[in-house]
Amino acid sequence: MALDNEKVMKISIRLVSLSFTLILTFLLLSYILLFLPSSLKAENRTYSFQTILMMILASSTALLLFKQMKNVLIPRKAEEKILSILKCNNCDYSETVEFKKGFFIGKKVKECPKCKGDVTVDLIYLETPKRSKEASKPQT
Amino acid sequence: MFLVFMALMTLYGQKIQLMIWISEIERRLRKLEKMALESKDKLAETASSFGREKKGVLKDIESFTKYFIISPVDLDPAGVLKRLEYLLDMGKSKLEEYTSILAPKAKDSELDNFENMLLACVALDYIYRVVRHFLILGKKTQSTLIIMQIHMQLPQIMEIAQSYFKALEAFSKGLPIGDGIGALVAFKLGNGGIYKEIVRDTIVYERELFGRKLYIIKAKGPGGTVGKPGEAVKKIVNRERNRLKRVIIVDAAGKLEGEPTGEIAEGVGAAIGDPGPEKYKIEESIRKYNIPIDAVIIKESLVEAITIMKKEIALSADKVIRKIQDIIKSRTMEGDRVLVIGVGNTIGVGQ
Ligand SMILES: [Zn+2]
C-alpha cells in the first residue's frame, strides 16, 4: 500500500509540473499573439478592449484548467495507519503495533515479557499525518 | 467573432450553464454508482468467506439493499414511540434474517459486523438512487431549479457517501469507529470487572469507585451493535429507585465546523442519538425518581462518527474518564449509587 502511494505521488507530481509548464507556455503564447496585432494597430481602441477581455478569458480558462488538473492528479489520501496500543494489566509495559485482523479493544493478546501478566489491546485508532489537510476534504 | 460570442452567451448562457451542471452531476453519479457496486462486491466477498457462493449472493444482496422501514403515523401521537420501537425491532429482526441468509457460517460478533456492512450498502444504494432520480427528473423537465438544487447539495452528499464507503472497511475488519467512544469510555471505566448481560446485547458492569457503587452500561462487544441502553436504564432504575443518586451519560455528538475533533463538553439531558424509544425510556425513568442527569459529549463530525476511530477521539477517552471521576467526587457522596451509560456502536470494543 505505502509503496504504491509513493509511486503514485511521484508520478503525479511530475505530471502536475508538466501540465503547469504547458499551461504557462500556452498563456504566454496567447498573450504574445494577442499583443502583437494590437501593438501594430495601436490606434484601434475597440480592438484593444477586446484584447484585454480575451486575455482575461484566457487566463481564467488556464486557471480553471489548472484547478481541475490538481483535483485529478494530486492524490488526496496520505498514508494512514491503523495502530493498536497494547498494554499490560499488571505493570507499565506497553507497545504500539499495527492493527491485525481479529484485534479488538479488551482482547488478551499475549503474555507480558516483563511480568508474565496479561497484555490486552488498550486502544485502536487511525493515525493520519498532520500535513494532510487536503486528505480530510471529500473527493469529488 | 467577439459579437457572436457575446450574443451566444446572453442568449444561451443559461442553457450552457445547465449543461455544465448536468455533466458534473453525471460525473459524480457515476462515482456514486461505482461506490454502490463496489460496496456490494465487498459484501459479497465477505459473504463468500462465511460460506456462501459468490454467484447467488449478489442477487440476494441486490434485493436486500432495497430494504426500508416505514415510520409510524404520528397524526395520532398517543403511543407512537411504542409503535416505533416495535417497528424498529421488526426491522432489526428482518436484517438479522437477511444476514443469516447471506452469511450462514458467521459467529455472533461477525454477524453484527456483517449487519452493519449491509446497512452501509443500503445507505449507499439509496443515495445513488435518489441522486439519479433528481438528475433524470431535472433532465426530463429541463428544470434549472431541480438541477441547481442537486448540484449544490452534491458536495455534502458525496461526503456522506464517501464516509459510508469508508465505513465498510471498519465494519468488515471489526475496527472501532468514532461513534464507539461512549462504549470505549464505559469499557475503560468498567476496568475489566464483572459484568452481566442485563438486556439483549447490552451489559452492565458493577464496581466500586471512591466508595460509591457504580453501574456502567454499554453495548455488548466486540460486534457492531448499539444494544438497548434505554431498556437497561429502565431496568436498573426500577430496581434501585431512589438509591440511585446520579446518572451520567456519555456519547459522541455532532460537532460544528471549526470545532476541534475530540473536544469534550458537559451538559444536561439524555445524550443519545437514537430514533426516540431509547431516549424516551431514559428520560422517563430518571424523571420518575427525580434523578439528576449529567451529559458528557465528545465532539466529532458525521464522517468521523462512522469511520475508523481517529487518534484525537481515542485519546479523549481518558479525559472523559477524568471528567466522570470529578463529577462523581464532587456531586455524589460516599455510599451513593451512580449509573454511567456509555452510548454508541461498540464495534471493535470488547468487555
Ligand atoms: Zn507486565
GROMACS .gro file of C-alpha atoms and ligand atoms in nm:
model
  492
    1MET     CA    1   0.000   0.000   0.000
    2ALA     CA    2   0.258   0.252   0.114
    3LEU     CA    3   0.488   0.181  -0.178
    4ASP     CA    4   0.206   0.220  -0.425
    5ASN     CA    5   0.108   0.552  -0.279
    6GLU     CA    6   0.462   0.682  -0.302
    7LYS     CA    7   0.485   0.580  -0.666
    8VAL     CA    8   0.156   0.744  -0.748
    9MET     CA    9   0.267   1.058  -0.565
   10LYS     CA   10   0.591   1.082  -0.762
   11ILE     CA   11   0.425   1.028  -1.097
   12SER     CA   12   0.152   1.277  -1.022
   13ILE     CA   13   0.398   1.543  -0.909
   14ARG     CA   14   0.582   1.505  -1.239
   15LEU     CA   15   0.256   1.521  -1.433
   16VAL     CA   16   0.135   1.828  -1.248
   17SER     CA   17   0.457   2.018  -1.304
   18LEU     CA   18   0.450   1.919  -1.671
   19SER     CA   19   0.093   2.037  -1.717
   20PHE     CA   20   0.172   2.353  -1.526
   21THR     CA   21   0.457   2.446  -1.760
   22LEU     CA   22   0.237   2.358  -2.056
   23ILE     CA   23  -0.037   2.590  -1.934
   24LEU     CA   24   0.214   2.865  -1.868
   25THR     CA   25   0.365   2.846  -2.215
   26PHE     CA   26   0.017   2.839  -2.363
   27LEU     CA   27  -0.071   3.153  -2.169
   28LEU     CA   28   0.248   3.334  -2.273
   29LEU     CA   29   0.198   3.239  -2.634
   30SER     CA   30  -0.159   3.362  -2.635
   31TYR     CA   31  -0.054   3.692  -2.476
   32ILE     CA   32   0.214   3.745  -2.737
   33LEU     CA   33  -0.021   3.656  -3.017
   34LEU     CA   34  -0.286   3.888  -2.880
   35PHE     CA   35  -0.049   4.177  -2.816
   36LEU     CA   36   0.129   4.163  -3.149
   37PRO     CA   37  -0.160   4.281  -3.369
   38SER     CA   38  -0.283   4.532  -3.113
   39SER     CA   39   0.059   4.696  -3.088
   40LEU     CA   40   0.075   4.714  -3.465
   41LYS     CA   41  -0.261   4.886  -3.485
   42ALA     CA   42  -0.242   5.080  -3.161
   43GLU     CA   43  -0.488   5.345  -3.286
   44ASN     CA   44  -0.774   5.093  -3.286
   45ARG     CA   45  -0.923   5.137  -2.937
   46THR     CA   46  -1.212   4.891  -2.952
   47TYR     CA   47  -0.974   4.623  -3.064
   48SER     CA   48  -0.752   4.674  -2.760
   49PHE     CA   49  -1.056   4.647  -2.530
   50GLN     CA   50  -1.138   4.320  -2.697
   51THR     CA   51  -0.779   4.206  -2.646
   52ILE     CA   52  -0.794   4.272  -2.275
   53LEU     CA   53  -1.121   4.083  -2.249
   54MET     CA   54  -0.975   3.792  -2.439
   55MET     CA   55  -0.673   3.796  -2.209
   56ILE     CA   56  -0.892   3.778  -1.901
   57LEU     CA   57  -1.085   3.493  -2.057
   58ALA     CA   58  -0.768   3.308  -2.148
   59SER     CA   59  -0.618   3.341  -1.802
   60SER     CA   60  -0.933   3.234  -1.628
   61THR     CA   61  -0.958   2.930  -1.855
   62ALA     CA   62  -0.598   2.845  -1.773
   63LEU     CA   63  -0.667   2.880  -1.401
   64LEU     CA   64  -0.974   2.661  -1.424
   65LEU     CA   65  -0.780   2.401  -1.617
   66PHE     CA   66  -0.505   2.403  -1.361
   67LYS     CA   67  -0.751   2.362  -1.076
   68GLN     CA   68  -0.909   2.065  -1.249
   69MET     CA   69  -0.566   1.912  -1.311
   70LYS     CA   70  -0.479   1.950  -0.945
   71ASN     CA   71  -0.803   1.780  -0.844
   72VAL     CA   72  -0.739   1.486  -1.068
   73LEU     CA   73  -0.368   1.436  -1.026
   74ILE     CA   74  -0.274   1.509  -0.667
   75PRO     CA   75  -0.375   1.210  -0.459
   76ARG     CA   76  -0.562   1.325  -0.151
   77LYS     CA   77  -0.503   1.018   0.054
   78ALA     CA   78  -0.188   1.048   0.256
   79GLU     CA   79  -0.055   0.738   0.426
   80GLU     CA   80  -0.294   0.648   0.702
   81LYS     CA   81  -0.210   0.383   0.955
   82ILE     CA   82  -0.430   0.184   1.187
   83LEU     CA   83  -0.240   0.140   1.512
   84SER     CA   84  -0.309  -0.057   1.827
   85ILE     CA   85  -0.167   0.019   2.168
   86LEU     CA   86  -0.103  -0.293   2.373
   87LYS     CA   87  -0.078  -0.261   2.750
   88CYS     CA   88  -0.002  -0.493   3.037
   89ASN     CA   89  -0.269  -0.508   3.308
   90ASN     CA   90  -0.015  -0.553   3.589
   91CYS     CA   91   0.288  -0.337   3.510
   92ASP     CA   92   0.367  -0.035   3.295
   93TYR     CA   93   0.465  -0.237   2.988
   94SER     CA   94   0.311  -0.104   2.666
   95GLU     CA   95   0.385  -0.109   2.296
   96THR     CA   96   0.232   0.027   1.976
   97VAL     CA   97   0.184  -0.216   1.689
   98GLU     CA   98  -0.006  -0.215   1.361
   99PHE     CA   99  -0.362  -0.342   1.374
  100LYS     CA  100  -0.409  -0.711   1.296
  101LYS     CA  101  -0.736  -0.872   1.194
  102GLY     CA  102  -0.916  -1.011   1.495
  103PHE     CA  103  -0.794  -0.742   1.733
  104PHE     CA  104  -1.049  -0.563   1.944
  105ILE     CA  105  -1.019  -0.336   2.245
  106GLY     CA  106  -1.002  -0.551   2.557
  107LYS     CA  107  -0.874  -0.862   2.377
  108LYS     CA  108  -0.598  -1.055   2.552
  109VAL     CA  109  -0.316  -1.071   2.300
  110LYS     CA  110  -0.017  -1.225   2.471
  111GLU     CA  111   0.183  -1.271   2.789
  112CYS     CA  112   0.377  -0.977   2.925
  113PRO     CA  113   0.752  -1.018   2.865
  114LYS     CA  114   0.823  -0.835   3.191
  115CYS     CA  115   0.590  -0.983   3.449
  116LYS     CA  116   0.401  -1.266   3.270
  117GLY     CA  117   0.073  -1.082   3.319
  118ASP     CA  118  -0.196  -1.040   3.052
  119VAL     CA  119  -0.128  -0.794   2.771
  120THR     CA  120  -0.452  -0.660   2.623
  121VAL     CA  121  -0.539  -0.422   2.340
  122ASP     CA  122  -0.587  -0.082   2.504
  123LEU     CA  123  -0.669   0.137   2.205
  124ILE     CA  124  -0.718   0.106   1.831
  125TYR     CA  125  -0.710   0.423   1.626
  126LEU     CA  126  -0.641   0.577   1.288
  127GLU     CA  127  -0.324   0.781   1.265
  128THR     CA  128  -0.333   1.049   0.997
  129PRO     CA  129  -0.026   1.261   0.919
  130LYS     CA  130  -0.073   1.623   1.027
  131ARG     CA  131   0.027   1.784   0.697
  132SER     CA  132  -0.260   1.627   0.502
  133LYS     CA  133  -0.528   1.887   0.549
  134GLU     CA  134  -0.634   1.807   0.192
  135ALA     CA  135  -0.694   1.449   0.292
  136SER     CA  136  -0.993   1.535   0.503
  137LYS     CA  137  -1.162   1.700   0.208
  138PRO     CA  138  -1.412   1.489   0.020
  139GLN     CA  139  -1.303   1.350  -0.313
  140THR     CA  140  -1.543   1.473  -0.573
  141MET     CA  141  -1.627   3.690  -3.371
  142PHE     CA  142  -1.645   3.872  -3.040
  143LEU     CA  143  -2.002   3.987  -3.101
  144VAL     CA  144  -2.107   3.636  -3.191
  145PHE     CA  145  -1.958   3.514  -2.868
  146MET     CA  146  -2.143   3.780  -2.666
  147ALA     CA  147  -2.471   3.703  -2.839
  148LEU     CA  148  -2.428   3.335  -2.777
  149MET     CA  149  -2.353   3.390  -2.412
  150THR     CA  150  -2.651   3.617  -2.348
  151LEU     CA  151  -2.898   3.405  -2.538
  152TYR     CA  152  -2.782   3.059  -2.441
  153GLY     CA  153  -2.578   3.126  -2.128
  154GLN     CA  154  -2.828   2.958  -1.900
  155LYS     CA  155  -2.862   2.655  -2.124
  156ILE     CA  156  -2.485   2.618  -2.128
  157GLN     CA  157  -2.471   2.654  -1.750
  158LEU     CA  158  -2.737   2.387  -1.718
  159MET     CA  159  -2.539   2.156  -1.944
  160ILE     CA  160  -2.226   2.206  -1.734
  161TRP     CA  161  -2.420   2.130  -1.416
  162ILE     CA  162  -2.578   1.820  -1.566
  163SER     CA  163  -2.244   1.686  -1.683
  164GLU     CA  164  -2.094   1.745  -1.340
  165ILE     CA  165  -2.383   1.567  -1.171
  166GLU     CA  166  -2.347   1.280  -1.417
  167ARG     CA  167  -1.978   1.251  -1.340
  168ARG     CA  168  -2.046   1.228  -0.968
  169LEU     CA  169  -2.339   0.996  -1.021
  170ARG     CA  170  -2.102   0.756  -1.197
  171LYS     CA  171  -1.880   0.778  -0.893
  172LEU     CA  172  -2.176   0.705  -0.664
  173GLU     CA  173  -2.275   0.410  -0.880
  174LYS     CA  174  -1.922   0.278  -0.863
  175MET     CA  175  -1.923   0.309  -0.486
  176ALA     CA  176  -2.261   0.132  -0.458
  177LEU     CA  177  -2.144  -0.151  -0.682
  178GLU     CA  178  -1.809  -0.187  -0.510
  179SER     CA  179  -1.974  -0.195  -0.170
  180LYS     CA  180  -2.198  -0.479  -0.286
  181ASP     CA  181  -1.895  -0.660  -0.421
  182LYS     CA  182  -1.721  -0.622  -0.089
  183LEU     CA  183  -2.029  -0.752   0.090
  184ALA     CA  184  -2.045  -1.049  -0.146
  185GLU     CA  185  -1.679  -1.121  -0.085
  186THR     CA  186  -1.732  -1.118   0.290
  187ALA     CA  187  -2.041  -1.336   0.249
  188SER     CA  188  -1.839  -1.587   0.049
  189SER     CA  189  -1.594  -1.613   0.336
  190PHE     CA  190  -1.889  -1.703   0.559
  191GLY     CA  191  -2.000  -1.996   0.348
  192ARG     CA  192  -2.199  -1.852   0.060
  193GLU     CA  193  -2.121  -1.893  -0.307
  194LYS     CA  194  -2.047  -1.563  -0.473
  195LYS     CA  195  -2.283  -1.619  -0.765
  196GLY     CA  196  -2.615  -1.638  -0.589
  197VAL     CA  197  -2.520  -1.396  -0.318
  198LEU     CA  198  -2.508  -1.086  -0.541
  199LYS     CA  199  -2.865  -1.143  -0.644
  200ASP     CA  200  -2.974  -1.166  -0.279
  201ILE     CA  201  -2.777  -0.853  -0.191
  202GLU     CA  202  -2.940  -0.668  -0.477
  203SER     CA  203  -3.285  -0.736  -0.333
  204PHE     CA  204  -3.183  -0.680   0.032
  205THR     CA  205  -3.037  -0.335  -0.038
  206LYS     CA  206  -3.386  -0.212  -0.122
  207TYR     CA  207  -3.462  -0.262   0.249
  208PHE     CA  208  -3.668   0.007   0.421
  209ILE     CA  209  -3.869   0.083   0.734
  210ILE     CA  210  -4.184   0.290   0.716
  211SER     CA  211  -4.207   0.524   1.013
  212PRO     CA  212  -4.529   0.503   1.214
  213VAL     CA  213  -4.812   0.751   1.165
  214ASP     CA  214  -4.782   1.047   1.402
  215LEU     CA  215  -5.117   1.212   1.336
  216ASP     CA  216  -5.236   1.031   1.647
  217PRO     CA  217  -4.928   1.068   1.867
  218ALA     CA  218  -5.050   0.850   2.153
  219GLY     CA  219  -4.818   0.553   2.184
  220VAL     CA  220  -4.620   0.646   1.876
  221LEU     CA  221  -4.290   0.560   2.049
  222LYS     CA  222  -4.413   0.213   2.135
  223ARG     CA  223  -4.515   0.158   1.776
  224LEU     CA  224  -4.182   0.300   1.655
  225GLU     CA  225  -3.990   0.070   1.884
  226TYR     CA  226  -4.194  -0.226   1.765
  227LEU     CA  227  -4.122  -0.138   1.402
  228LEU     CA  228  -3.751  -0.087   1.473
  229ASP     CA  229  -3.737  -0.426   1.645
  230MET     CA  230  -3.910  -0.581   1.346
  231GLY     CA  231  -3.663  -0.409   1.117
  232LYS     CA  232  -3.377  -0.543   1.322
  233SER     CA  233  -3.506  -0.898   1.312
  234LYS     CA  234  -3.559  -0.870   0.938
  235LEU     CA  235  -3.199  -0.758   0.899
  236GLU     CA  236  -3.087  -1.050   1.113
  237GLU     CA  237  -3.283  -1.281   0.887
  238TYR     CA  238  -3.105  -1.131   0.584
  239THR     CA  239  -2.762  -1.159   0.740
  240SER     CA  240  -2.818  -1.520   0.839
  241ILE     CA  241  -2.912  -1.593   0.478
  242LEU     CA  242  -2.609  -1.407   0.343
  243ALA     CA  243  -2.357  -1.527   0.599
  244PRO     CA  244  -2.479  -1.862   0.737
  245LYS     CA  245  -2.147  -1.953   0.898
  246ALA     CA  246  -2.074  -1.623   1.073
  247LYS     CA  247  -2.041  -1.614   1.451
  248ASP     CA  248  -2.217  -1.365   1.682
  249SER     CA  249  -1.987  -1.065   1.657
  250GLU     CA  250  -1.913  -1.130   1.290
  251LEU     CA  251  -2.287  -1.138   1.225
  252ASP     CA  252  -2.326  -0.798   1.391
  253ASN     CA  253  -2.044  -0.652   1.183
  254PHE     CA  254  -2.191  -0.803   0.869
  255GLU     CA  255  -2.524  -0.643   0.951
  256ASN     CA  256  -2.352  -0.304   0.976
  257MET     CA  257  -2.189  -0.365   0.638
  258LEU     CA  258  -2.525  -0.447   0.487
  259LEU     CA  259  -2.670  -0.125   0.629
  260ALA     CA  260  -2.386   0.080   0.479
  261CYS     CA  261  -2.461  -0.085   0.143
  262VAL     CA  262  -2.828   0.002   0.183
  263ALA     CA  263  -2.734   0.366   0.251
  264LEU     CA  264  -2.500   0.388  -0.050
  265ASP     CA  265  -2.757   0.229  -0.278
  266TYR     CA  266  -3.023   0.468  -0.156
  267ILE     CA  267  -2.804   0.776  -0.206
  268TYR     CA  268  -2.725   0.664  -0.559
  269ARG     CA  269  -3.091   0.608  -0.642
  270VAL     CA  270  -3.201   0.945  -0.501
  271VAL     CA  271  -2.936   1.144  -0.690
  272ARG     CA  272  -3.020   0.955  -1.008
  273HIS     CA  273  -3.389   1.029  -0.955
  274PHE     CA  274  -3.332   1.404  -0.934
  275LEU     CA  275  -3.093   1.405  -1.229
  276ILE     CA  276  -3.340   1.224  -1.454
  277LEU     CA  277  -3.627   1.437  -1.329
  278GLY     CA  278  -3.431   1.755  -1.393
  279LYS     CA  279  -3.331   1.644  -1.740
  280LYS     CA  280  -3.684   1.542  -1.825
  281THR     CA  281  -3.839   1.870  -1.715
  282GLN     CA  282  -3.537   2.083  -1.809
  283SER     CA  283  -3.585   2.247  -1.471
  284THR     CA  284  -3.297   2.469  -1.366
  285LEU     CA  285  -3.430   2.460  -1.012
  286ILE     CA  286  -3.404   2.083  -0.969
  287ILE     CA  287  -3.065   2.059  -1.139
  288MET     CA  288  -2.926   2.354  -0.944
  289GLN     CA  289  -3.051   2.214  -0.613
  290ILE     CA  290  -2.895   1.872  -0.661
  291HIS     CA  291  -2.575   2.026  -0.794
  292MET     CA  292  -2.541   2.250  -0.490
  293GLN     CA  293  -2.605   1.970  -0.243
  294LEU     CA  294  -2.377   1.722  -0.415
  295PRO     CA  295  -2.058   1.807  -0.224
  296GLN     CA  296  -2.226   1.717   0.107
  297ILE     CA  297  -2.396   1.414  -0.045
  298MET     CA  298  -2.063   1.293  -0.180
  299GLU     CA  299  -1.903   1.338   0.159
  300ILE     CA  300  -2.171   1.130   0.326
  301ALA     CA  301  -2.146   0.861   0.058
  302GLN     CA  302  -1.769   0.857   0.091
  303SER     CA  303  -1.792   0.810   0.466
  304TYR     CA  304  -2.035   0.519   0.429
  305PHE     CA  305  -1.796   0.368   0.179
  306LYS     CA  306  -1.504   0.411   0.416
  307ALA     CA  307  -1.715   0.272   0.700
  308LEU     CA  308  -1.734  -0.058   0.514
  309GLU     CA  309  -1.365  -0.113   0.583
  310ALA     CA  310  -1.412  -0.055   0.954
  311PHE     CA  311  -1.715  -0.286   0.965
  312SER     CA  312  -1.553  -0.564   0.767
  313LYS     CA  313  -1.242  -0.569   0.985
  314GLY     CA  314  -1.424  -0.506   1.312
  315LEU     CA  315  -1.243  -0.179   1.380
  316PRO     CA  316  -1.375   0.068   1.639
  317ILE     CA  317  -1.550   0.372   1.487
  318GLY     CA  318  -1.581   0.728   1.614
  319ASP     CA  319  -1.933   0.667   1.741
  320GLY     CA  320  -1.793   0.398   1.971
  321ILE     CA  321  -1.621   0.646   2.203
  322GLY     CA  322  -1.905   0.618   2.456
  323ALA     CA  323  -1.866   0.241   2.461
  324LEU     CA  324  -1.489   0.278   2.491
  325VAL     CA  325  -1.525   0.507   2.793
  326ALA     CA  326  -1.764   0.258   2.955
  327PHE     CA  327  -1.518  -0.024   2.887
  328LYS     CA  328  -1.229   0.167   3.040
  329LEU     CA  329  -1.435   0.271   3.340
  330GLY     CA  330  -1.555  -0.088   3.384
  331ASN     CA  331  -1.187  -0.182   3.401
  332GLY     CA  332  -1.233  -0.547   3.311
  333GLY     CA  333  -1.458  -0.604   3.612
  334ILE     CA  334  -1.750  -0.840   3.644
  335TYR     CA  335  -2.047  -0.778   3.418
  336LYS     CA  336  -2.372  -0.940   3.314
  337GLU     CA  337  -2.599  -0.915   3.014
  338ILE     CA  338  -2.896  -0.727   3.153
  339VAL     CA  339  -3.087  -0.686   2.825
  340ARG     CA  340  -3.014  -0.845   2.491
  341ASP     CA  341  -2.681  -0.712   2.351
  342THR     CA  342  -2.641  -0.479   2.649
  343ILE     CA  343  -2.421  -0.539   2.952
  344VAL     CA  344  -2.379  -0.373   3.289
  345TYR     CA  345  -2.063  -0.363   3.499
  346GLU     CA  346  -2.075  -0.334   3.875
  347ARG     CA  347  -1.778  -0.188   4.062
  348GLU     CA  348  -1.670   0.034   4.349
  349LEU     CA  349  -1.509   0.373   4.291
  350PHE     CA  350  -1.421   0.628   4.564
  351GLY     CA  351  -1.657   0.443   4.797
  352ARG     CA  352  -1.953   0.476   4.559
  353LYS     CA  353  -2.119   0.185   4.385
  354LEU     CA  354  -2.103   0.224   4.008
  355TYR     CA  355  -2.326   0.065   3.746
  356ILE     CA  356  -2.183   0.103   3.397
  357ILE     CA  357  -2.392   0.025   3.089
  358LYS     CA  358  -2.255  -0.044   2.743
  359ALA     CA  359  -2.349  -0.246   2.436
  360LYS     CA  360  -2.206  -0.596   2.421
  361GLY     CA  361  -1.895  -0.607   2.204
  362PRO     CA  362  -1.689  -0.658   2.007
  363GLY     CA  363  -1.957  -0.698   1.738
  364GLY     CA  364  -2.111  -0.386   1.586
  365THR     CA  365  -2.422  -0.313   1.788
  366VAL     CA  366  -2.566  -0.027   1.995
  367GLY     CA  367  -2.764  -0.253   2.226
  368LYS     CA  368  -3.065  -0.123   2.417
  369PRO     CA  369  -2.927   0.123   2.673
  370GLY     CA  370  -3.271   0.273   2.742
  371GLU     CA  371  -3.418  -0.063   2.833
  372ALA     CA  372  -3.117  -0.135   3.056
  373VAL     CA  373  -3.153   0.202   3.233
  374LYS     CA  374  -3.523   0.137   3.287
  375LYS     CA  375  -3.447  -0.199   3.447
  376ILE     CA  376  -3.177  -0.066   3.677
  377VAL     CA  377  -3.369   0.246   3.780
  378ASN     CA  378  -3.683   0.046   3.854
  379ARG     CA  379  -3.475  -0.185   4.073
  380GLU     CA  380  -3.266   0.079   4.251
  381ARG     CA  381  -3.529   0.356   4.268
  382ASN     CA  382  -3.421   0.640   4.500
  383ARG     CA  383  -3.099   0.470   4.598
  384LEU     CA  384  -2.961   0.585   4.263
  385LYS     CA  385  -2.827   0.937   4.318
  386ARG     CA  386  -2.692   1.034   3.981
  387VAL     CA  387  -2.690   0.932   3.615
  388ILE     CA  388  -2.401   1.021   3.385
  389ILE     CA  389  -2.442   0.963   3.012
  390VAL     CA  390  -2.153   0.968   2.764
  391ASP     CA  391  -2.195   0.986   2.387
  392ALA     CA  392  -2.037   1.115   2.070
  393ALA     CA  393  -2.214   1.422   1.934
  394GLY     CA  394  -2.204   1.615   1.610
  395LYS     CA  395  -1.952   1.897   1.605
  396LEU     CA  396  -1.989   2.229   1.430
  397GLU     CA  397  -1.737   2.306   1.159
  398GLY     CA  398  -1.441   2.476   1.319
  399GLU     CA  399  -1.469   2.295   1.649
  400PRO     CA  400  -1.179   2.057   1.717
  401THR     CA  401  -1.245   1.684   1.694
  402GLY     CA  402  -1.241   1.512   2.032
  403GLU     CA  403  -1.342   1.820   2.230
  404ILE     CA  404  -1.539   1.741   2.543
  405ALA     CA  405  -1.845   1.931   2.656
  406GLU     CA  406  -2.073   1.887   2.953
  407GLY     CA  407  -2.443   1.950   2.979
  408VAL     CA  408  -2.773   1.809   3.094
  409GLY     CA  409  -3.006   1.562   2.926
  410ALA     CA  410  -3.019   1.221   2.768
  411ALA     CA  411  -2.731   1.239   2.522
  412ILE     CA  412  -2.829   0.959   2.288
  413GLY     CA  413  -2.886   0.975   1.914
  414ASP     CA  414  -3.141   0.700   1.863
  415PRO     CA  415  -3.470   0.743   1.673
  416GLY     CA  416  -3.656   0.801   2.001
  417PRO     CA  417  -3.758   0.495   2.204
  418GLU     CA  418  -3.433   0.451   2.399
  419LYS     CA  419  -3.405   0.823   2.473
  420TYR     CA  420  -3.763   0.828   2.593
  421LYS     CA  421  -3.702   0.537   2.828
  422ILE     CA  422  -3.403   0.710   2.986
  423GLU     CA  423  -3.584   1.041   3.032
  424GLU     CA  424  -3.897   0.875   3.167
  425SER     CA  425  -3.706   0.655   3.415
  426ILE     CA  426  -3.499   0.935   3.568
  427ARG     CA  427  -3.796   1.171   3.581
  428LYS     CA  428  -3.998   0.915   3.774
  429TYR     CA  429  -3.749   0.920   4.064
  430ASN     CA  430  -3.609   1.271   4.015
  431ILE     CA  431  -3.256   1.153   3.949
  432PRO     CA  432  -3.022   1.426   3.822
  433ILE     CA  433  -2.851   1.355   3.491
  434ASP     CA  434  -2.517   1.478   3.355
  435ALA     CA  435  -2.434   1.450   2.986
  436VAL     CA  436  -2.075   1.437   2.866
  437ILE     CA  437  -2.031   1.455   2.490
  438ILE     CA  438  -1.730   1.411   2.265
  439LYS     CA  439  -1.744   1.624   1.952
  440GLU     CA  440  -1.690   1.469   1.611
  441SER     CA  441  -1.825   1.507   1.258
  442LEU     CA  442  -2.070   1.268   1.096
  443VAL     CA  443  -1.792   1.131   0.878
  444GLU     CA  444  -1.569   1.073   1.180
  445ALA     CA  445  -1.855   0.904   1.364
  446ILE     CA  446  -1.895   0.620   1.115
  447THR     CA  447  -1.534   0.572   1.007
  448ILE     CA  448  -1.234   0.424   1.191
  449MET     CA  449  -1.180   0.598   1.525
  450LYS     CA  450  -0.934   0.883   1.491
  451LYS     CA  451  -0.648   0.932   1.731
  452GLU     CA  452  -0.792   1.254   1.874
  453ILE     CA  453  -1.117   1.077   1.957
  454ALA     CA  454  -0.948   0.768   2.103
  455LEU     CA  455  -0.723   0.979   2.324
  456SER     CA  456  -1.017   1.181   2.457
  457ALA     CA  457  -1.141   0.868   2.640
  458ASP     CA  458  -0.904   0.922   2.933
  459LYS     CA  459  -1.006   1.286   2.962
  460VAL     CA  460  -1.372   1.186   2.969
  461ILE     CA  461  -1.300   0.935   3.246
  462ARG     CA  462  -1.126   1.205   3.449
  463LYS     CA  463  -1.431   1.426   3.398
  464ILE     CA  464  -1.664   1.149   3.514
  465GLN     CA  465  -1.446   1.092   3.821
  466ASP     CA  466  -1.467   1.464   3.900
  467ILE     CA  467  -1.843   1.457   3.868
  468ILE     CA  468  -1.868   1.152   4.093
  469LYS     CA  469  -1.636   1.303   4.355
  470SER     CA  470  -1.796   1.647   4.364
  471ARG     CA  471  -2.165   1.572   4.315
  472THR     CA  472  -2.221   1.244   4.498
  473MET     CA  473  -2.140   1.119   4.846
  474GLU     CA  474  -1.977   0.801   4.971
  475GLY     CA  475  -2.216   0.509   4.972
  476ASP     CA  476  -2.421   0.654   4.686
  477ARG     CA  477  -2.507   0.455   4.380
  478VAL     CA  478  -2.424   0.606   4.041
  479LEU     CA  479  -2.522   0.494   3.693
  480VAL     CA  480  -2.291   0.561   3.397
  481ILE     CA  481  -2.413   0.498   3.042
  482GLY     CA  482  -2.169   0.467   2.751
  483VAL     CA  483  -2.378   0.516   2.439
  484GLY     CA  484  -2.266   0.416   2.090
  485ASN     CA  485  -2.178   0.139   1.850
  486THR     CA  486  -1.941  -0.091   2.030
  487ILE     CA  487  -1.776  -0.240   1.722
  488GLY     CA  488  -1.415  -0.333   1.799
  489VAL     CA  489  -1.461  -0.273   2.172
  490GLY     CA  490  -1.494  -0.577   2.394
  491GLN     CA  491  -1.567  -0.601   2.766
  492ZN      ZN  492   0.355  -0.676   3.273
   0.00000   0.00000   0.00000
